[in-house]
Amino acid sequence: MAGYGDFQHEIYFKGLSGVKPKLPVNFELLEQKARTAMPESVLSYVAGGCGDGHTQDLNVTAFERWGLLPRMMVDCSKRDMSVDLFGLRLASPLFMAPIGVLGICAKDGRGDLATAKAAALTGVPMVASTLSDDPMEAVAKEIGAGTGFFQLYTPTDRELAESFVHRAEAAGFKAIVVTLDTSTLGWRPRDLNDANFPQLRGHALANYFTDPRFRAMLPKPPEADPATAIMTWARIFGKQLTWADLPWLRSLTRLPLILKGICHPDDARRAIDGGVDGIYCSNHGGRQANGGLAAIDMLPGVVAVAGATPVMFDSGVRSGTDIVKALALGARAVGVGRPYAYGLALDGVDGVVHVLRCLLAEADLLMAVDGYPTLADLTPDALMRVGS
Ligand code: FNR
């Protein structure tokens, strides 16, 4: 039993001595504040989406079309948000989605480490991206006794992919999340108008530059010739995966294997038949394709075929209420993305912790007020579809 909702008492009591929260507790104000604090190029990369941003926006607004039915006379004095995920007992179903530019979101350039520390402090798992400004071993060290999953962007070079996975295993990550929707980059006008792509400027490539297999591909070490190293990275970054690759991916690790970016029930079925341990329903926050469907609206279809296979979800989660709705629609674990990057940009480790605590407090209090004391109580029957 975690008293996440107690965070609001803490805030109100501190208010009696004139202390207000350092950061806003709601996403709208947090984002506004981050917009004024972040360097323009970093802000654009984080906030921008694919095309005109329609899908990105829809990811958020689609949550409004689901409402939680209040139930009364239910004892909610104790709530339990704990969840079992791949044999891990987690205190809550919240996790941090992989974000590839965390390093430069933080003022000191060490945002991957700060996020890892926040994971350790809160118990909220971090899905650490392949694109990181610190090597995965350093990130794992900061996560410590907390939980970390490693997200793989599969390079075209199989040996390098294998090396990443084996390093992640050795570093203590508890699962491998393979992202499927990024063999090529989506059309991002905001970054294109500024000709701004952080990786080509050498950011977030620490996992490559420290990898023996990657280094063996270079005529000179990255420290001596960064330009060639970056160009080599650009050449090998994105492998076009097909179902024919799934047996190979599965053979890479005995850790739980999760495929990220699955939105169609048929793809979920094929993934499960191919031996994955988890499905991760996400449309990359609308950054990769502007196809026009909100991720939350695709979740029920994926859950319907997933059976006992856990479904992780992200895209558009901005509040504790969104978390509760995604859980009721069948997600086993719910990922937050951009909001924690803004917390990181504004106040480092403390900023990430603040965002996570706010999300968990709001979810916990919604469950308390509306009569759903445990996650098992949150079923599709708890929701009503509003409007069309
Ligand atoms: C991402 N996302 C992402 N996903 C992934 O698998 N590997 C990565 O390295 C990244 N990098 C990344 C950078 C930035 C700046 C953002 C905003 C997102 C996608 C991420 O994991 C998640 O799917 C989205 O962030 C969810 O959308 P919202 O809720 O943040 O809008």
Coordinates of C-alpha atoms and ligand atoms in Angstrom, one line a residue:
M1 CA 0.0 0.0 0.0
A2 CA 1.6 3.3 -1.1
G3 CA 0.0 6.5 0.1
Y4 CA 0.6 8.4 -3.1
G5 CA -2.3 10.7 -2.4
D6 CA -0.6 11.9 0.8
F7 CA 1.5 14.2 -1.4
Q8 CA -1.4 16.6 -1.5
H9 CA -1.3 16.8 2.4
E10 CA 2.4 17.5 2.2
I11 CA 1.8 20.4 -0.2
Y12 CA -1.1 21.9 1.8
F13 CA 0.8 21.7 5.1
K14 CA 3.9 23.2 3.6
G15 CA 1.6 26.0 2.4
L16 CA 0.9 26.9 6.1
S17 CA 4.5 28.0 6.3
G18 CA 4.3 29.9 3.1
V19 CA 6.0 27.2 0.9
K20 CA 4.5 26.5 -2.5
P21 CA 5.5 23.7 -4.8
K22 CA 8.6 24.7 -6.8
L23 CA 7.0 23.4 -10.0
P24 CA 3.3 23.4 -11.1
V25 CA 1.4 20.2 -10.3
N26 CA -0.5 20.1 -13.6
F27 CA 0.9 19.5 -17.0
E28 CA -0.4 22.7 -18.7
L29 CA 1.5 25.0 -16.4
L30 CA 4.5 22.7 -16.3
E31 CA 4.8 22.8 -20.0
Q32 CA 4.3 26.6 -20.1
K33 CA 7.2 27.0 -17.6
A34 CA 9.4 24.5 -19.5
R35 CA 8.8 26.5 -22.7
T36 CA 10.4 29.5 -21.2
A37 CA 13.3 27.6 -19.6
M38 CA 14.5 25.2 -22.2
P39 CA 16.9 26.1 -25.1
E40 CA 14.8 26.5 -28.2
S41 CA 16.4 23.6 -30.1
V42 CA 15.9 21.2 -27.2
L43 CA 12.3 22.4 -26.6
S44 CA 11.5 22.0 -30.3
Y45 CA 12.8 18.4 -30.4
V46 CA 10.9 17.4 -27.3
A47 CA 7.6 19.3 -27.9
G48 CA 7.5 18.8 -31.7
G49 CA 5.6 16.0 -33.4
C50 CA 5.0 14.6 -36.9
G51 CA 3.3 16.6 -39.6
D52 CA 0.8 19.2 -38.3
G53 CA 0.8 17.5 -34.9
H54 CA -2.8 16.2 -35.3
T55 CA -2.0 12.7 -33.9
Q56 CA 0.1 14.1 -31.1
D57 CA -2.8 16.4 -30.0
L58 CA -5.4 13.6 -30.5
N59 CA -3.4 11.3 -28.2
V60 CA -4.1 13.8 -25.4
T61 CA -7.7 14.9 -26.2
A62 CA -8.9 11.3 -26.9
F63 CA -8.6 10.7 -23.1
E64 CA -11.5 13.2 -22.7
R65 CA -13.8 10.9 -24.5
W66 CA -13.6 8.4 -21.7
G67 CA -15.1 9.1 -18.3
L68 CA -14.7 7.2 -15.0
L69 CA -18.0 6.2 -13.4
P70 CA -18.1 7.1 -9.7
R71 CA -19.0 4.3 -7.3
M72 CA -20.1 5.1 -3.8
M73 CA -20.1 3.3 -0.4
V74 CA -16.9 1.4 -1.3
D75 CA -14.1 1.3 1.3
C76 CA -11.3 3.1 -0.3
S77 CA -9.5 4.1 2.9
K78 CA -6.6 1.9 1.7
R79 CA -5.6 1.8 -1.9
D80 CA -3.2 -0.6 -3.6
M81 CA -1.6 0.4 -6.9
S82 CA 1.0 -2.3 -6.9
V83 CA 1.3 -4.4 -10.0
D84 CA 3.1 -7.5 -11.3
L85 CA 5.1 -7.0 -14.4
F86 CA 7.2 -9.7 -15.9
G87 CA 7.6 -11.3 -12.4
L88 CA 8.6 -7.9 -10.9
R89 CA 6.4 -6.6 -8.1
L90 CA 6.2 -2.8 -8.7
A91 CA 4.7 -0.4 -6.3
S92 CA 2.7 1.3 -9.0
P93 CA 1.9 0.7 -12.7
L94 CA 3.6 4.0 -13.8
F95 CA 6.9 3.9 -15.8
M96 CA 9.0 6.4 -17.6
A97 CA 8.9 5.9 -21.4
P98 CA 12.2 6.0 -23.2
I99 CA 13.3 9.4 -24.3
G100 CA 16.4 9.8 -26.4
V101 CA 17.5 13.3 -25.6
L102 CA 17.2 13.3 -21.8
G103 CA 20.9 14.2 -21.5
I104 CA 20.5 17.6 -23.1
C105 CA 17.1 18.2 -21.4
A106 CA 19.0 18.7 -18.1
K107 CA 20.9 21.9 -17.6
D108 CA 24.2 19.9 -16.8
G109 CA 23.8 17.6 -19.8
R110 CA 23.5 14.5 -17.6
G111 CA 19.7 14.1 -17.8
D112 CA 19.9 10.3 -18.4
L113 CA 21.6 9.9 -15.0
A114 CA 19.2 12.3 -13.3
T115 CA 16.2 10.3 -14.6
A116 CA 17.9 7.1 -13.4
K117 CA 18.3 8.7 -10.0
A118 CA 14.6 9.7 -10.0
A119 CA 13.7 6.0 -10.8
A120 CA 15.8 4.9 -7.8
L121 CA 14.1 7.5 -5.5
T122 CA 10.5 6.8 -6.6
G123 CA 10.5 3.1 -7.5
V124 CA 9.1 4.1 -10.9
P125 CA 10.8 2.1 -13.6
M126 CA 12.9 3.9 -16.2
V127 CA 12.9 2.6 -19.8
A128 CA 16.4 3.7 -20.8
S129 CA 16.8 4.6 -24.5
T130 CA 19.5 3.4 -26.7
L131 CA 20.0 7.1 -27.5
S132 CA 21.6 8.3 -24.3
D133 CA 24.3 10.9 -23.4
D134 CA 25.7 8.5 -20.8
P135 CA 26.4 4.8 -21.4
M136 CA 23.8 2.3 -20.3
E137 CA 26.2 0.9 -17.6
A138 CA 26.3 4.4 -15.9
V139 CA 22.5 4.8 -16.2
A140 CA 22.0 1.3 -14.7
K141 CA 24.3 2.2 -11.8
E142 CA 22.2 5.2 -10.9
I143 CA 19.0 3.2 -11.1
G144 CA 20.6 0.9 -8.5
A145 CA 18.0 -1.1 -6.6
G146 CA 15.3 0.5 -8.7
T147 CA 14.0 -1.0 -12.0
G148 CA 15.3 -0.3 -15.4
F149 CA 14.4 -1.7 -18.8
F150 CA 16.6 -1.2 -21.8
Q151 CA 15.0 0.2 -25.0
L152 CA 16.7 -1.1 -28.2
Y153 CA 16.8 0.8 -31.4
T154 CA 17.9 -2.1 -33.6
P155 CA 20.8 -1.1 -35.7
T156 CA 21.3 -2.6 -39.2
D157 CA 24.4 -4.3 -37.9
R158 CA 23.3 -7.5 -36.1
E159 CA 26.4 -7.8 -34.0
L160 CA 26.0 -4.3 -32.7
A161 CA 22.4 -5.1 -31.7
E162 CA 23.6 -8.2 -29.9
S163 CA 26.3 -6.2 -28.2
F164 CA 23.7 -3.7 -26.9
V165 CA 21.4 -6.4 -25.6
H166 CA 24.2 -8.3 -23.8
R167 CA 25.6 -5.1 -22.3
A168 CA 22.1 -4.3 -21.0
E169 CA 21.8 -7.7 -19.5
A170 CA 25.2 -7.4 -17.8
A171 CA 24.3 -3.9 -16.5
G172 CA 21.2 -5.3 -14.7
F173 CA 18.4 -4.1 -16.9
K174 CA 15.3 -6.3 -16.3
A175 CA 13.7 -6.3 -19.7
I176 CA 14.5 -5.4 -23.4
V177 CA 12.0 -3.2 -25.2
V178 CA 12.4 -3.1 -28.9
T179 CA 11.0 -0.1 -30.6
L180 CA 9.5 -1.0 -34.0
D181 CA 8.3 2.3 -35.4
T182 CA 11.6 4.1 -36.0
S183 CA 13.5 2.4 -38.8
T184 CA 13.3 5.9 -40.3
L185 CA 12.5 9.2 -38.8
G186 CA 9.0 10.6 -39.2
W187 CA 8.4 14.0 -40.9
R188 CA 8.9 16.6 -38.2
P189 CA 8.4 20.1 -39.5
R190 CA 9.4 21.9 -36.4
D191 CA 12.8 20.3 -36.4
L192 CA 13.1 20.4 -40.2
N193 CA 12.4 24.2 -40.3
D194 CA 15.3 24.6 -37.9
A195 CA 17.4 21.9 -39.6
N196 CA 17.8 20.6 -36.1
F197 CA 18.5 16.9 -35.3
P198 CA 20.5 16.5 -32.0
Q199 CA 22.1 13.1 -32.9
L200 CA 23.8 14.5 -35.9
R201 CA 25.3 17.1 -33.6
G202 CA 26.8 14.2 -31.6
H203 CA 24.2 14.1 -28.8
A204 CA 22.8 10.9 -27.3
L205 CA 25.3 8.6 -28.9
A206 CA 27.2 7.4 -25.8
N207 CA 26.0 3.8 -26.1
Y208 CA 27.4 3.6 -29.6
F209 CA 30.7 5.4 -28.9
T210 CA 31.4 3.1 -26.0
D211 CA 30.5 -0.1 -27.8
P212 CA 33.4 -2.3 -28.9
R213 CA 31.6 -3.5 -32.0
F214 CA 30.7 0.1 -33.0
R215 CA 34.2 1.3 -32.4
A216 CA 35.6 -1.6 -34.5
M217 CA 33.6 -0.2 -37.5
L218 CA 35.5 3.1 -37.3
P219 CA 38.9 4.0 -38.8
K220 CA 39.6 6.1 -35.8
P221 CA 38.0 6.2 -32.3
P222 CA 35.1 8.6 -31.9
E223 CA 37.2 10.8 -29.6
A224 CA 39.7 11.4 -32.4
D225 CA 37.2 11.7 -35.3
P226 CA 33.7 12.4 -34.1
A227 CA 32.4 13.4 -37.6
T228 CA 33.1 9.9 -39.0
A229 CA 31.6 8.3 -35.9
I230 CA 28.4 10.3 -36.2
M231 CA 28.1 9.6 -40.0
T232 CA 28.7 5.9 -39.2
W233 CA 25.9 6.1 -36.6
A234 CA 23.6 7.7 -39.1
R235 CA 24.3 4.9 -41.6
I236 CA 23.6 2.0 -39.2
F237 CA 20.9 3.5 -36.9
G238 CA 17.6 2.0 -38.1
K239 CA 17.1 -1.5 -39.2
Q240 CA 13.8 -2.2 -41.0
L241 CA 12.5 -5.0 -38.9
T242 CA 10.0 -7.6 -40.2
W243 CA 8.3 -10.5 -38.6
A244 CA 11.1 -12.7 -40.1
D245 CA 13.4 -10.9 -37.5
L246 CA 11.3 -11.9 -34.5
P247 CA 13.0 -15.3 -33.9
W248 CA 16.4 -13.6 -34.0
L249 CA 15.2 -10.8 -31.6
R250 CA 13.8 -13.5 -29.3
S251 CA 17.0 -15.5 -29.4
L252 CA 19.0 -12.4 -28.3
T253 CA 18.0 -12.6 -24.6
R254 CA 16.4 -14.6 -21.9
L255 CA 15.1 -11.3 -20.4
P256 CA 11.5 -10.4 -21.0
L257 CA 11.2 -9.1 -24.6
I258 CA 8.6 -6.4 -25.3
L259 CA 7.8 -4.9 -28.7
K260 CA 7.0 -1.2 -28.6
G261 CA 4.8 0.5 -31.2
I262 CA 2.2 -2.3 -31.6
C263 CA -1.3 -0.8 -32.2
H264 CA -3.1 -3.3 -34.4
P265 CA -4.6 -6.4 -32.8
D266 CA -3.2 -8.6 -35.6
D267 CA 0.3 -7.4 -34.9
A268 CA -0.2 -8.1 -31.2
R269 CA -1.3 -11.6 -32.0
R270 CA 1.7 -12.2 -34.2
A271 CA 4.1 -10.8 -31.6
I272 CA 2.6 -13.1 -28.9
D273 CA 2.7 -16.1 -31.2
G274 CA 6.4 -15.2 -31.8
G275 CA 7.2 -15.5 -28.1
V276 CA 7.3 -12.0 -26.8
D277 CA 6.6 -11.4 -23.1
G278 CA 4.9 -8.0 -23.4
I279 CA 3.2 -5.7 -25.9
Y280 CA 3.8 -2.0 -25.7
C281 CA 1.0 -0.1 -27.3
S282 CA 2.2 3.3 -28.4
N283 CA 2.3 5.6 -31.4
H284 CA 5.6 7.3 -30.2
G285 CA 3.6 10.3 -28.9
G286 CA 2.7 11.2 -32.5
R287 CA 6.3 11.9 -33.3
Q288 CA 6.8 9.2 -35.9
A289 CA 3.5 9.1 -38.0
N290 CA 0.7 11.5 -38.2
G291 CA -1.8 8.8 -39.1
G292 CA -4.7 10.3 -37.1
L293 CA -5.5 7.7 -34.5
A294 CA -5.0 8.3 -30.8
A295 CA -3.0 5.6 -29.1
I296 CA -5.6 5.2 -26.3
D297 CA -8.3 4.4 -28.8
M298 CA -6.1 1.5 -30.1
L299 CA -5.4 0.1 -26.7
P300 CA -8.7 -1.9 -26.2
G301 CA -8.1 -3.8 -29.5
V302 CA -4.6 -4.8 -28.5
V303 CA -5.7 -5.8 -25.0
A304 CA -8.5 -7.9 -26.5
V305 CA -6.0 -10.3 -28.1
A306 CA -3.3 -10.0 -25.6
G307 CA -4.9 -12.3 -23.0
A308 CA -2.5 -12.9 -20.2
T309 CA 0.4 -11.1 -21.9
P310 CA 0.9 -7.7 -20.2
V311 CA 0.2 -4.6 -22.3
M312 CA 2.3 -1.5 -21.6
F313 CA 0.9 1.8 -22.9
D314 CA 2.0 5.3 -23.6
S315 CA 1.2 8.4 -25.7
G316 CA -0.8 11.3 -24.5
V317 CA -0.6 10.6 -20.7
R318 CA -0.7 14.0 -19.0
S319 CA -2.4 13.3 -15.7
G320 CA -3.1 10.7 -13.0
T321 CA -6.6 10.6 -14.5
D322 CA -5.2 9.5 -17.8
I323 CA -3.3 6.8 -16.1
V324 CA -6.4 5.4 -14.4
K325 CA -8.3 5.4 -17.7
A326 CA -5.6 3.6 -19.5
L327 CA -5.5 1.0 -16.7
A328 CA -9.3 0.6 -16.9
L329 CA -8.9 0.0 -20.7
G330 CA -6.6 -2.9 -19.9
A331 CA -3.0 -1.5 -19.7
R332 CA -0.9 -3.4 -17.2
A333 CA 1.6 -0.4 -16.9
V334 CA 1.3 3.1 -18.2
G335 CA 4.2 5.3 -19.4
V336 CA 4.7 9.0 -19.1
G337 CA 6.8 10.7 -21.7
R338 CA 7.1 14.4 -22.3
P339 CA 5.9 15.6 -18.9
Y340 CA 8.9 14.1 -17.1
A341 CA 11.2 15.5 -19.7
Y342 CA 9.8 19.0 -18.8
G343 CA 10.3 18.2 -15.1
L344 CA 13.9 17.2 -15.8
A345 CA 14.5 20.4 -17.8
L346 CA 13.1 22.6 -15.0
D347 CA 14.6 21.0 -11.9
G348 CA 16.7 17.9 -12.7
V349 CA 16.2 14.9 -10.4
D350 CA 13.8 16.8 -8.2
G351 CA 11.8 17.9 -11.2
V352 CA 11.3 14.3 -12.5
V353 CA 10.4 13.1 -9.0
H354 CA 7.9 15.9 -8.7
V355 CA 6.2 15.0 -11.9
L356 CA 6.0 11.3 -11.0
R357 CA 4.6 12.1 -7.5
C358 CA 2.0 14.4 -9.0
L359 CA 0.8 11.8 -11.5
L360 CA 0.7 9.1 -8.8
A361 CA -1.1 11.3 -6.3
E362 CA -3.8 12.3 -8.7
A363 CA -4.3 8.7 -9.8
D364 CA -4.5 7.5 -6.2
L365 CA -6.9 10.2 -5.2
L366 CA -9.2 9.6 -8.2
M367 CA -9.4 5.9 -7.3
A368 CA -10.1 6.9 -3.7
V369 CA -12.9 9.4 -4.5
D370 CA -14.5 7.3 -7.3
G371 CA -14.6 4.0 -5.4
Y372 CA -11.8 1.9 -7.0
P373 CA -9.4 0.9 -4.3
T374 CA -7.3 -1.5 -6.3
L375 CA -6.2 -1.9 -9.9
A376 CA -8.3 -5.1 -10.2
D377 CA -11.3 -2.9 -9.7
L378 CA -10.4 -0.8 -12.7
T379 CA -12.0 -2.7 -15.6
P380 CA -13.7 -1.4 -18.8
D381 CA -17.0 -1.4 -16.9
A382 CA -15.5 1.5 -14.8
L383 CA -15.5 3.7 -17.9
M384 CA -18.2 5.3 -20.0
R385 CA -17.6 6.5 -23.5
V386 CA -18.5 10.2 -23.8
G387 CA -19.6 11.6 -27.2
S388 CA -18.7 10.0 -30.5
Ligands
FNR1 C1 10.6 9.8 -27.5 N1 10.2 8.5 -27.6 C2 11.1 7.5 -27.8 N2 10.7 6.2 -27.9 C3 11.7 5.2 -28.0 O1 11.3 4.1 -28.1 N3 13.0 5.5 -27.9 C4 13.4 6.8 -27.8 O2 14.6 7.1 -27.8 C5 12.5 7.9 -27.8 N4 12.9 9.2 -27.8 C6 12.0 10.2 -27.6 C7 12.4 11.5 -27.5 C8 11.4 12.5 -27.2 C9 11.9 13.9 -27.1 C10 10.1 12.1 -27.0 C11 9.0 13.2 -26.6 C12 9.7 10.8 -27.2 C13 8.7 8.1 -27.5 C14 8.4 7.9 -26.1 O3 8.9 6.7 -25.6 C15 6.9 7.8 -25.9 O4 6.3 6.9 -26.8 C16 6.2 9.2 -26.1 O5 6.9 10.2 -25.5 C17 4.8 9.2 -25.7 O6 4.1 10.4 -26.0 P1 3.9 11.6 -25.0 O7 2.9 11.0 -23.9 O8 5.2 12.0 -24.4 O9 3.3 12.6 -25.8

